[in-house]
Short mmCIF file of C-alpha atoms in Angstrom, two decimals:
data_model
loop_
_atom_site.label_atom_id
_atom_site.label_comp_id
_atom_site.label_asym_id
_atom_site.label_seq_id
_atom_site.Cartn_x
_atom_site.Cartn_y
_atom_site.Cartn_z
CA UNK A 6 98.80 2.32 -84.54
CA UNK A 7 102.35 3.16 -85.63
CA UNK A 8 102.68 6.42 -87.51
CA UNK A 9 103.04 6.19 -91.27
CA UNK A 10 106.19 7.84 -92.58
CA UNK A 11 104.93 10.16 -95.30
CA UNK A 12 108.49 11.00 -96.33
CA UNK A 13 108.83 7.45 -97.63
CA UNK A 14 108.44 7.41 -101.46
CA UNK A 15 106.02 4.54 -100.88
CA UNK A 16 103.37 6.68 -99.19
CA UNK A 17 99.72 5.99 -98.62
CA UNK A 18 97.10 8.42 -99.82
CA UNK A 19 94.11 8.62 -97.49
CA UNK A 20 95.30 5.81 -95.22
CA UNK A 21 93.12 7.05 -92.38
CA UNK A 22 89.90 6.49 -94.23
CA UNK A 23 88.46 3.11 -93.34
CA UNK A 24 86.87 2.49 -96.73
CA UNK A 25 90.09 3.38 -98.53
CA UNK A 26 92.11 1.14 -96.20
CA UNK A 27 89.69 -1.73 -96.77
CA UNK A 28 89.91 -1.26 -100.53
CA UNK A 29 93.71 -1.21 -100.41
CA UNK A 30 93.71 -4.45 -98.41
CA UNK A 31 91.36 -6.17 -100.87
CA UNK A 32 93.42 -4.90 -103.80
CA UNK A 33 96.62 -6.28 -102.29
CA UNK A 34 95.01 -9.69 -101.79
CA UNK A 35 93.83 -9.71 -105.39
CA UNK A 36 97.34 -8.92 -106.65
CA UNK A 37 98.76 -11.89 -104.73
CA UNK A 38 95.93 -14.06 -106.08
CA UNK A 39 96.76 -12.96 -109.65
CA UNK A 40 100.42 -13.98 -109.33
CA UNK A 41 99.42 -17.38 -107.94
CA UNK A 42 96.96 -18.01 -110.80
CA UNK A 43 99.51 -16.90 -113.39
CA UNK A 44 102.14 -19.22 -111.90
CA UNK A 45 99.71 -22.15 -111.99
CA UNK A 46 98.70 -21.31 -115.57
CA UNK A 47 102.31 -21.69 -116.69
CA UNK A 48 102.90 -25.05 -114.97
CA UNK A 49 100.88 -27.29 -117.39
CA UNK A 50 102.40 -25.47 -120.37
CA UNK A 51 105.95 -26.63 -119.57
CA UNK A 52 105.76 -30.06 -121.27
CA UNK A 53 103.94 -28.50 -124.25
CA UNK A 54 106.71 -25.93 -124.67
CA UNK A 55 109.34 -28.65 -124.41
CA UNK A 56 107.62 -30.63 -127.16
CA UNK A 57 107.13 -27.68 -129.52
CA UNK A 58 110.70 -26.45 -129.03
CA UNK A 59 112.11 -29.97 -129.47
CA UNK A 60 114.17 -29.83 -126.26
CA UNK A 61 115.65 -32.60 -124.16
CA UNK A 62 115.69 -32.32 -120.37
CA UNK A 63 118.91 -30.31 -120.29
CA UNK A 64 117.66 -27.93 -122.96
CA UNK A 65 114.41 -27.43 -121.09
CA UNK A 66 116.35 -26.63 -117.94
CA UNK A 67 118.29 -23.93 -119.76
CA UNK A 68 115.09 -22.52 -121.25
CA UNK A 69 113.46 -22.36 -117.82
CA UNK A 70 116.41 -20.31 -116.56
CA UNK A 71 115.30 -17.48 -118.85
CA UNK A 72 112.18 -17.06 -116.71
CA UNK A 73 114.39 -16.47 -113.68
CA UNK A 74 116.67 -14.13 -115.59
CA UNK A 75 113.68 -12.01 -116.62
CA UNK A 76 112.38 -11.93 -113.05
CA UNK A 77 115.66 -11.05 -111.40
CA UNK A 78 116.39 -8.29 -113.92
CA UNK A 79 112.91 -6.79 -113.51
CA UNK A 80 112.67 -6.70 -109.71
CA UNK A 81 115.15 -3.91 -108.83
CA UNK A 82 114.00 -1.72 -111.72
CA UNK A 83 110.36 -2.30 -110.74
CA UNK A 84 111.02 -0.97 -107.24
CA UNK A 85 112.76 2.09 -108.63
CA UNK A 86 110.01 2.74 -111.18
CA UNK A 87 107.30 2.38 -108.53
CA UNK A 88 108.90 5.12 -106.44
CA UNK A 89 109.08 7.48 -109.43
CA UNK A 90 105.87 6.70 -111.30
CA UNK A 91 103.62 5.15 -108.65
CA UNK A 92 102.51 1.56 -108.25
CA UNK A 93 99.76 1.56 -110.86
CA UNK A 94 101.88 1.99 -114.03
CA UNK A 95 104.38 -0.67 -112.94
CA UNK A 96 101.70 -3.18 -111.96
CA UNK A 97 99.81 -2.49 -115.19
CA UNK A 98 102.95 -3.03 -117.28
CA UNK A 99 103.78 -6.23 -115.40
CA UNK A 100 100.27 -7.63 -115.75
CA UNK A 101 100.21 -6.77 -119.45
CA UNK A 102 103.52 -8.62 -119.89
CA UNK A 103 102.02 -11.67 -118.20
CA UNK A 104 98.88 -11.48 -120.34
CA UNK A 105 100.86 -11.14 -123.58
CA UNK A 106 103.42 -13.85 -122.79
CA UNK A 107 101.11 -16.67 -121.65
CA UNK A 108 99.19 -17.06 -124.97
CA UNK A 109 102.50 -17.19 -126.87
CA UNK A 110 103.75 -19.87 -124.49
CA UNK A 111 100.49 -21.76 -125.00
CA UNK A 112 100.51 -21.86 -128.82
CA UNK A 113 103.85 -20.43 -129.98
CA UNK A 114 106.25 -22.52 -132.03
CA UNK A 115 110.01 -22.29 -132.30
CA UNK A 116 112.71 -21.76 -129.72
CA UNK A 117 113.25 -18.03 -130.27
CA UNK A 118 109.66 -16.81 -129.77
CA UNK A 119 109.18 -19.17 -126.84
CA UNK A 120 112.39 -17.93 -125.21
CA UNK A 121 111.41 -14.28 -125.68
CA UNK A 122 107.94 -14.98 -124.32
CA UNK A 123 109.38 -16.72 -121.26
CA UNK A 124 111.73 -13.81 -120.55
CA UNK A 125 108.76 -11.43 -120.86
CA UNK A 126 106.65 -13.65 -118.60
CA UNK A 127 109.44 -13.76 -116.00
CA UNK A 128 109.88 -9.98 -116.14
CA UNK A 129 106.15 -9.42 -115.71
CA UNK A 130 105.93 -11.84 -112.80
CA UNK A 131 109.01 -10.31 -111.15
CA UNK A 132 107.70 -6.76 -111.51
CA UNK A 133 104.26 -7.58 -110.10
CA UNK A 134 105.75 -9.71 -107.32
CA UNK A 135 108.09 -6.92 -106.25
CA UNK A 136 105.52 -4.09 -106.27
CA UNK A 137 102.72 -6.11 -104.69
CA UNK A 138 105.08 -6.82 -101.77
CA UNK A 139 105.90 -3.12 -101.53
CA UNK A 140 102.18 -2.38 -101.38
CA UNK A 141 101.70 -5.15 -98.82
CA UNK A 142 104.39 -3.63 -96.57
CA UNK A 143 102.73 -0.21 -96.64
CA UNK A 144 99.18 -1.50 -96.19
CA UNK A 145 100.22 -3.69 -93.25
CA UNK A 146 102.17 -0.85 -91.63
CA UNK A 147 99.23 1.54 -91.95
CA UNK A 148 96.83 -1.01 -90.47
CA UNK A 149 98.89 -1.50 -87.32
CA UNK A 150 98.27 -5.26 -87.30
CA UNK A 151 99.78 -8.36 -88.97
CA UNK A 152 98.49 -8.86 -92.53
CA UNK A 153 101.43 -10.17 -94.56
CA UNK A 154 100.76 -13.88 -94.02
CA UNK A 155 97.21 -13.49 -95.28
CA UNK A 156 98.47 -11.71 -98.40
CA UNK A 157 100.90 -14.51 -99.13
CA UNK A 158 98.17 -17.04 -98.37
CA UNK A 159 96.21 -15.63 -101.31
CA UNK A 160 99.20 -16.39 -103.54
CA UNK A 161 99.18 -20.02 -102.37
CA UNK A 162 95.42 -20.17 -102.82
CA UNK A 163 95.83 -18.73 -106.32
CA UNK A 164 98.30 -21.48 -107.20
CA UNK A 165 95.80 -24.14 -106.14
CA UNK A 166 92.84 -22.40 -107.81
CA UNK A 167 94.76 -21.78 -111.04
CA UNK A 168 95.95 -25.37 -111.20
CA UNK A 169 92.42 -26.71 -110.74
CA UNK A 170 90.95 -24.38 -113.37
CA UNK A 171 93.74 -25.02 -115.88
CA UNK A 172 93.46 -28.78 -115.41
CA UNK A 173 89.67 -28.64 -115.74
CA UNK A 174 89.77 -26.58 -118.93
CA UNK A 175 92.38 -28.83 -120.52
CA UNK A 176 90.48 -31.95 -119.46
CA UNK A 177 87.34 -30.50 -121.06
CA UNK A 178 89.17 -30.50 -124.38
CA UNK A 179 89.45 -26.74 -124.91
CA UNK A 180 93.12 -26.97 -125.77
CA UNK A 181 96.01 -24.94 -124.40
CA UNK A 182 95.27 -21.81 -126.43
CA UNK A 183 91.64 -21.29 -125.39
CA UNK A 184 92.32 -22.44 -121.84
CA UNK A 185 95.08 -19.87 -121.39
CA UNK A 186 92.99 -17.10 -122.98
CA UNK A 187 90.19 -17.77 -120.50
CA UNK A 188 92.64 -17.70 -117.59
CA UNK A 189 94.22 -14.48 -118.88
CA UNK A 190 90.73 -12.96 -119.13
CA UNK A 191 90.19 -13.94 -115.50
CA UNK A 192 93.50 -12.32 -114.53
CA UNK A 193 92.46 -9.15 -116.36
CA UNK A 194 89.14 -9.07 -114.52
CA UNK A 195 90.87 -9.52 -111.15
CA UNK A 196 93.35 -6.75 -111.99
CA UNK A 197 90.50 -4.42 -112.95
CA UNK A 198 88.88 -5.15 -109.59
CA UNK A 199 92.19 -4.47 -107.82
CA UNK A 200 92.88 -1.20 -109.68
CA UNK A 201 90.97 1.23 -107.40
CA UNK A 202 92.86 0.06 -104.31
CA UNK A 203 96.37 0.13 -105.80
CA UNK A 204 98.33 2.74 -103.86
CA UNK A 205 98.88 6.07 -105.63
CA UNK A 206 102.46 6.34 -104.40
CA UNK A 207 103.82 9.86 -104.59
CA UNK A 208 106.32 10.69 -107.32
CA UNK A 209 109.73 10.63 -105.70
CA UNK A 210 111.68 12.12 -108.57
CA UNK A 211 114.65 9.87 -107.84
CA UNK A 212 115.03 10.88 -104.20
CA UNK A 213 115.34 8.46 -101.34
CA UNK A 214 118.40 6.51 -102.45
CA UNK A 215 119.71 4.87 -105.59
CA UNK A 216 117.53 2.75 -107.83
CA UNK A 217 119.94 -0.15 -107.54
CA UNK A 218 121.84 -0.86 -104.35
CA UNK A 219 123.78 -3.82 -103.04
CA UNK A 220 121.95 -5.22 -100.03
CA UNK A 221 123.88 -4.56 -96.85
CA UNK A 222 123.57 -5.11 -93.15
CA UNK A 223 120.21 -6.33 -91.98
CA UNK A 224 118.79 -6.30 -95.53
CA UNK A 225 121.46 -8.75 -96.64
CA UNK A 226 120.68 -10.99 -93.66
CA UNK A 227 116.95 -10.90 -94.45
CA UNK A 228 117.69 -11.70 -98.09
CA UNK A 229 119.86 -14.68 -97.16
CA UNK A 230 117.15 -15.99 -94.82
CA UNK A 231 114.66 -15.68 -97.68
CA UNK A 232 117.12 -17.53 -99.91
CA UNK A 233 117.15 -20.48 -97.50
CA UNK A 234 113.36 -20.63 -97.13
CA UNK A 235 112.77 -20.37 -100.87
CA UNK A 236 115.47 -23.01 -101.40
CA UNK A 237 113.51 -25.25 -99.02
CA UNK A 238 110.29 -24.62 -100.95
CA UNK A 239 112.13 -25.42 -104.19
CA UNK A 240 113.45 -28.65 -102.69
CA UNK A 241 109.88 -29.71 -101.88
CA UNK A 242 108.73 -28.90 -105.41
CA UNK A 243 111.62 -30.44 -107.33
CA UNK A 244 112.97 -33.19 -105.07
CA UNK A 245 110.14 -34.55 -102.93
CA UNK A 246 108.84 -36.87 -105.66
CA UNK A 247 112.36 -38.05 -106.49
CA UNK A 248 113.02 -38.75 -102.82
CA UNK A 249 109.78 -40.68 -102.34
CA UNK A 250 110.41 -42.83 -105.43
CA UNK A 251 114.13 -43.47 -105.03
CA UNK A 252 114.48 -43.56 -101.24
CA UNK A 253 111.07 -44.80 -100.10
CA UNK A 254 110.02 -46.97 -103.06
CA UNK A 255 106.71 -45.16 -103.57
CA UNK A 256 104.86 -45.78 -106.82
CA UNK A 257 105.47 -42.83 -109.21
CA UNK A 258 101.72 -42.36 -109.54
CA UNK A 259 101.64 -41.31 -105.87
CA UNK A 260 104.92 -39.43 -105.71
CA UNK A 261 103.24 -36.02 -105.96
CA UNK A 262 101.70 -36.57 -102.52
CA UNK A 263 104.81 -35.16 -100.86
CA UNK A 264 104.44 -31.76 -102.53
CA UNK A 265 100.67 -31.90 -102.03
CA UNK A 266 101.15 -32.35 -98.26
CA UNK A 267 103.62 -29.47 -98.26
CA UNK A 268 101.29 -27.18 -100.25
CA UNK A 269 98.18 -27.87 -98.16
CA UNK A 270 99.85 -27.07 -94.84
CA UNK A 271 101.64 -24.02 -96.27
CA UNK A 272 98.40 -22.58 -97.64
CA UNK A 273 96.49 -23.28 -94.43
CA UNK A 274 99.35 -21.90 -92.35
CA UNK A 275 99.44 -18.65 -94.31
CA UNK A 276 95.70 -18.13 -94.27
CA UNK A 277 95.78 -18.48 -90.48
CA UNK A 278 99.16 -16.81 -90.18
CA UNK A 279 98.08 -13.28 -89.29
CA UNK A 280 96.34 -14.54 -86.17
CA UNK A 281 99.37 -16.69 -85.32
CA UNK A 282 101.75 -13.73 -85.73
CA UNK A 283 99.47 -11.48 -83.67
CA UNK A 284 99.38 -14.01 -80.83
CA UNK A 285 103.00 -15.25 -80.81
CA UNK A 286 104.93 -12.34 -82.28
CA UNK A 287 107.14 -12.22 -85.36
CA UNK A 288 110.39 -13.49 -83.85
CA UNK A 289 108.83 -16.66 -82.36
CA UNK A 290 107.13 -17.40 -85.69
CA UNK A 291 110.51 -17.43 -87.44
CA UNK A 292 112.21 -19.40 -84.65
CA UNK A 293 109.51 -22.04 -84.28
CA UNK A 294 108.86 -22.13 -88.02
CA UNK A 295 112.51 -22.82 -88.79
CA UNK A 296 112.68 -25.52 -86.11
CA UNK A 297 109.44 -27.13 -87.33
CA UNK A 298 110.55 -27.17 -90.97
CA UNK A 299 113.96 -28.60 -90.02
CA UNK A 300 112.26 -31.29 -87.93
CA UNK A 301 110.00 -32.12 -90.86
CA UNK A 302 112.92 -32.68 -93.22
CA UNK A 303 114.72 -34.73 -90.59
CA UNK A 304 111.60 -36.86 -90.08
CA UNK A 305 111.31 -37.44 -93.84
CA UNK A 306 114.94 -38.49 -94.15
CA UNK A 307 115.59 -40.39 -90.94
CA UNK A 308 112.41 -42.46 -90.56
CA UNK A 309 112.36 -45.15 -93.29
CA UNK A 310 108.65 -45.07 -94.15
CA UNK A 311 106.86 -43.15 -96.87
CA UNK A 312 104.09 -42.21 -94.45
CA UNK A 313 106.68 -40.50 -92.26
CA UNK A 314 108.03 -38.68 -95.31
CA UNK A 315 104.55 -37.32 -96.11
CA UNK A 316 104.12 -36.20 -92.51
CA UNK A 317 107.56 -34.60 -92.66
CA UNK A 318 106.74 -32.60 -95.78
CA UNK A 319 103.50 -31.46 -94.14
CA UNK A 320 105.59 -30.14 -91.23
CA UNK A 321 107.96 -28.40 -93.66
CA UNK A 322 105.02 -26.58 -95.25
CA UNK A 323 103.60 -25.56 -91.90
CA UNK A 324 107.00 -24.38 -90.66
CA UNK A 325 107.90 -22.37 -93.76
CA UNK A 326 104.43 -20.88 -94.20
CA UNK A 327 104.88 -17.65 -92.29
CA UNK A 328 108.64 -17.10 -92.27
CA UNK A 329 108.81 -15.27 -95.61
CA UNK A 330 105.86 -12.96 -94.83
CA UNK A 331 107.56 -11.97 -91.57
CA UNK A 332 110.84 -11.36 -93.41
CA UNK A 333 109.12 -9.06 -95.89
CA UNK A 334 107.56 -7.13 -93.03
CA UNK A 335 111.00 -6.79 -91.45
CA UNK A 336 112.45 -5.59 -94.78
CA UNK A 337 109.83 -2.86 -94.90
CA UNK A 338 110.47 -1.77 -91.30
CA UNK A 339 114.27 -1.75 -91.15
CA UNK A 340 116.05 1.60 -91.48
CA UNK A 341 119.37 0.61 -93.07
CA UNK A 342 117.99 1.06 -96.60
CA UNK A 343 114.83 2.64 -98.09
CA UNK A 344 111.95 0.17 -98.32
CA UNK A 345 111.71 0.65 -102.10
CA UNK A 346 115.27 -0.70 -102.39
CA UNK A 347 115.22 -3.20 -99.53
CA UNK A 348 112.05 -5.08 -100.51
CA UNK A 349 113.19 -5.71 -104.14
CA UNK A 350 116.61 -6.78 -102.83
CA UNK A 351 115.09 -9.32 -100.44
CA UNK A 352 112.69 -10.52 -103.15
CA UNK A 353 115.54 -10.96 -105.63
CA UNK A 354 117.64 -12.97 -103.19
CA UNK A 355 114.61 -15.12 -102.42
CA UNK A 356 114.04 -15.82 -106.11
CA UNK A 357 117.71 -16.74 -106.41
CA UNK A 358 117.00 -19.48 -103.88
CA UNK A 359 114.17 -20.81 -106.04
CA UNK A 360 116.37 -20.79 -109.13
CA UNK A 361 119.69 -21.98 -107.74
CA UNK A 362 118.42 -24.12 -104.87
CA UNK A 363 117.29 -27.21 -106.77
CA UNK A 364 120.56 -27.27 -108.72
CA UNK A 365 122.61 -26.86 -105.54
CA UNK A 366 120.70 -29.73 -103.94
CA UNK A 367 121.37 -31.78 -107.07
CA UNK A 368 125.12 -31.16 -106.81
CA UNK A 369 125.08 -32.04 -103.10
CA UNK A 370 123.03 -35.18 -103.81
CA UNK A 371 125.52 -36.25 -106.46
CA UNK A 372 128.39 -35.90 -104.01
CA UNK A 373 126.77 -37.00 -100.74
CA UNK A 374 123.48 -38.68 -101.60
CA UNK A 375 119.99 -37.15 -101.65
CA UNK A 376 119.27 -37.88 -97.99
CA UNK A 377 122.43 -36.07 -96.87
CA UNK A 378 121.64 -33.15 -99.18
CA UNK A 379 118.19 -32.73 -97.62
CA UNK A 380 119.73 -32.87 -94.14
CA UNK A 381 121.98 -29.99 -95.18
CA UNK A 382 118.83 -28.02 -96.01
CA UNK A 383 117.52 -28.89 -92.53
CA UNK A 384 120.74 -27.50 -91.05
CA UNK A 385 120.22 -24.25 -92.96
CA UNK A 386 116.70 -24.05 -91.53
CA UNK A 387 118.17 -24.34 -88.04
CA UNK A 388 120.33 -21.33 -88.91
CA UNK A 389 117.16 -19.45 -89.93
CA UNK A 390 115.62 -20.32 -86.55
CA UNK A 391 118.74 -19.08 -84.75
CA UNK A 392 118.73 -15.80 -86.70
CA UNK A 393 115.03 -15.31 -85.93
CA UNK A 394 115.86 -14.63 -82.29
CA UNK A 395 117.39 -11.25 -83.24
CA UNK A 396 115.13 -10.42 -86.18
CA UNK A 397 114.50 -6.63 -86.53
CA UNK A 398 110.70 -6.38 -86.28
#
């Protein structure tokens, strides 16, 4: 087992105790599950918010940007606060922000309160996302075995679980307000269960590097690779249905099958990912994953059949599944920057891919056509595969 660096401001307390280590692992999984459920809780509220705010499509797009602004602003400060105060206060503040914002988004009226709530929701999600990945890096390092894919698999599972519960509650006629309150209560219960295993990181008193730092060297490379993979995930979410309808003539009622195929294989790939990483190694997972995802997009675009497109999106999900977990592990293990700065930097660049990616694909589609734009994404995935050969693991 590799030695744990206790000089790191993100330091484990009692990592050698098996019961403590098991509790920390369970806690980390619950944190990833919480973020997935919260993300899925927000999804069905989007059209309701658009209606109550009286927004057209362009106005809704601008409103949704405020979520990303809140997240990107919160991530670097969350990493700095975690090193000074410990993980628990930052995760508690982030979860409280999520729990306060979601009910407002469910029943609030007027553009100003909805905008403020969405910024708060984005900040809470960004803070929890950042610190849970910091905890995941430390827990995995202390265990001496691959765990990151399984952690991220719980996020994907949370998205599916949250979507099913939210849809069921709304279908039962509870209304958005009561449905969201029940889901927030579930999030609170999961957070309470996670609390004992949240790492009591030592107070660093500002040592160990600046709170905000421009990513450099290997951290910048890891962040750019995350940007590409998150851009690919965003393209599946935002453009797969458009592609299937416009390019393959699929009935709109079935157009969500592309993202469903992507989500199923990504979730399954992550839940099995720790065993895959342990058997193949981290570099091959990035190389083969990038090649598989690129081949999936090429299959979707180049074979003129909707069945091929669904198979292609399934390959994209399987290929992308474990790349980001490996990149986060690498961010925690590199020595160019402290982990508490590097992990938020990589997370922030990844989120930038989610936010800017769909728009960039839209601009490319306008100029070159949607098929050509998706092939450009495939080319970027080939670059990820090439970079994986020299990944610092």
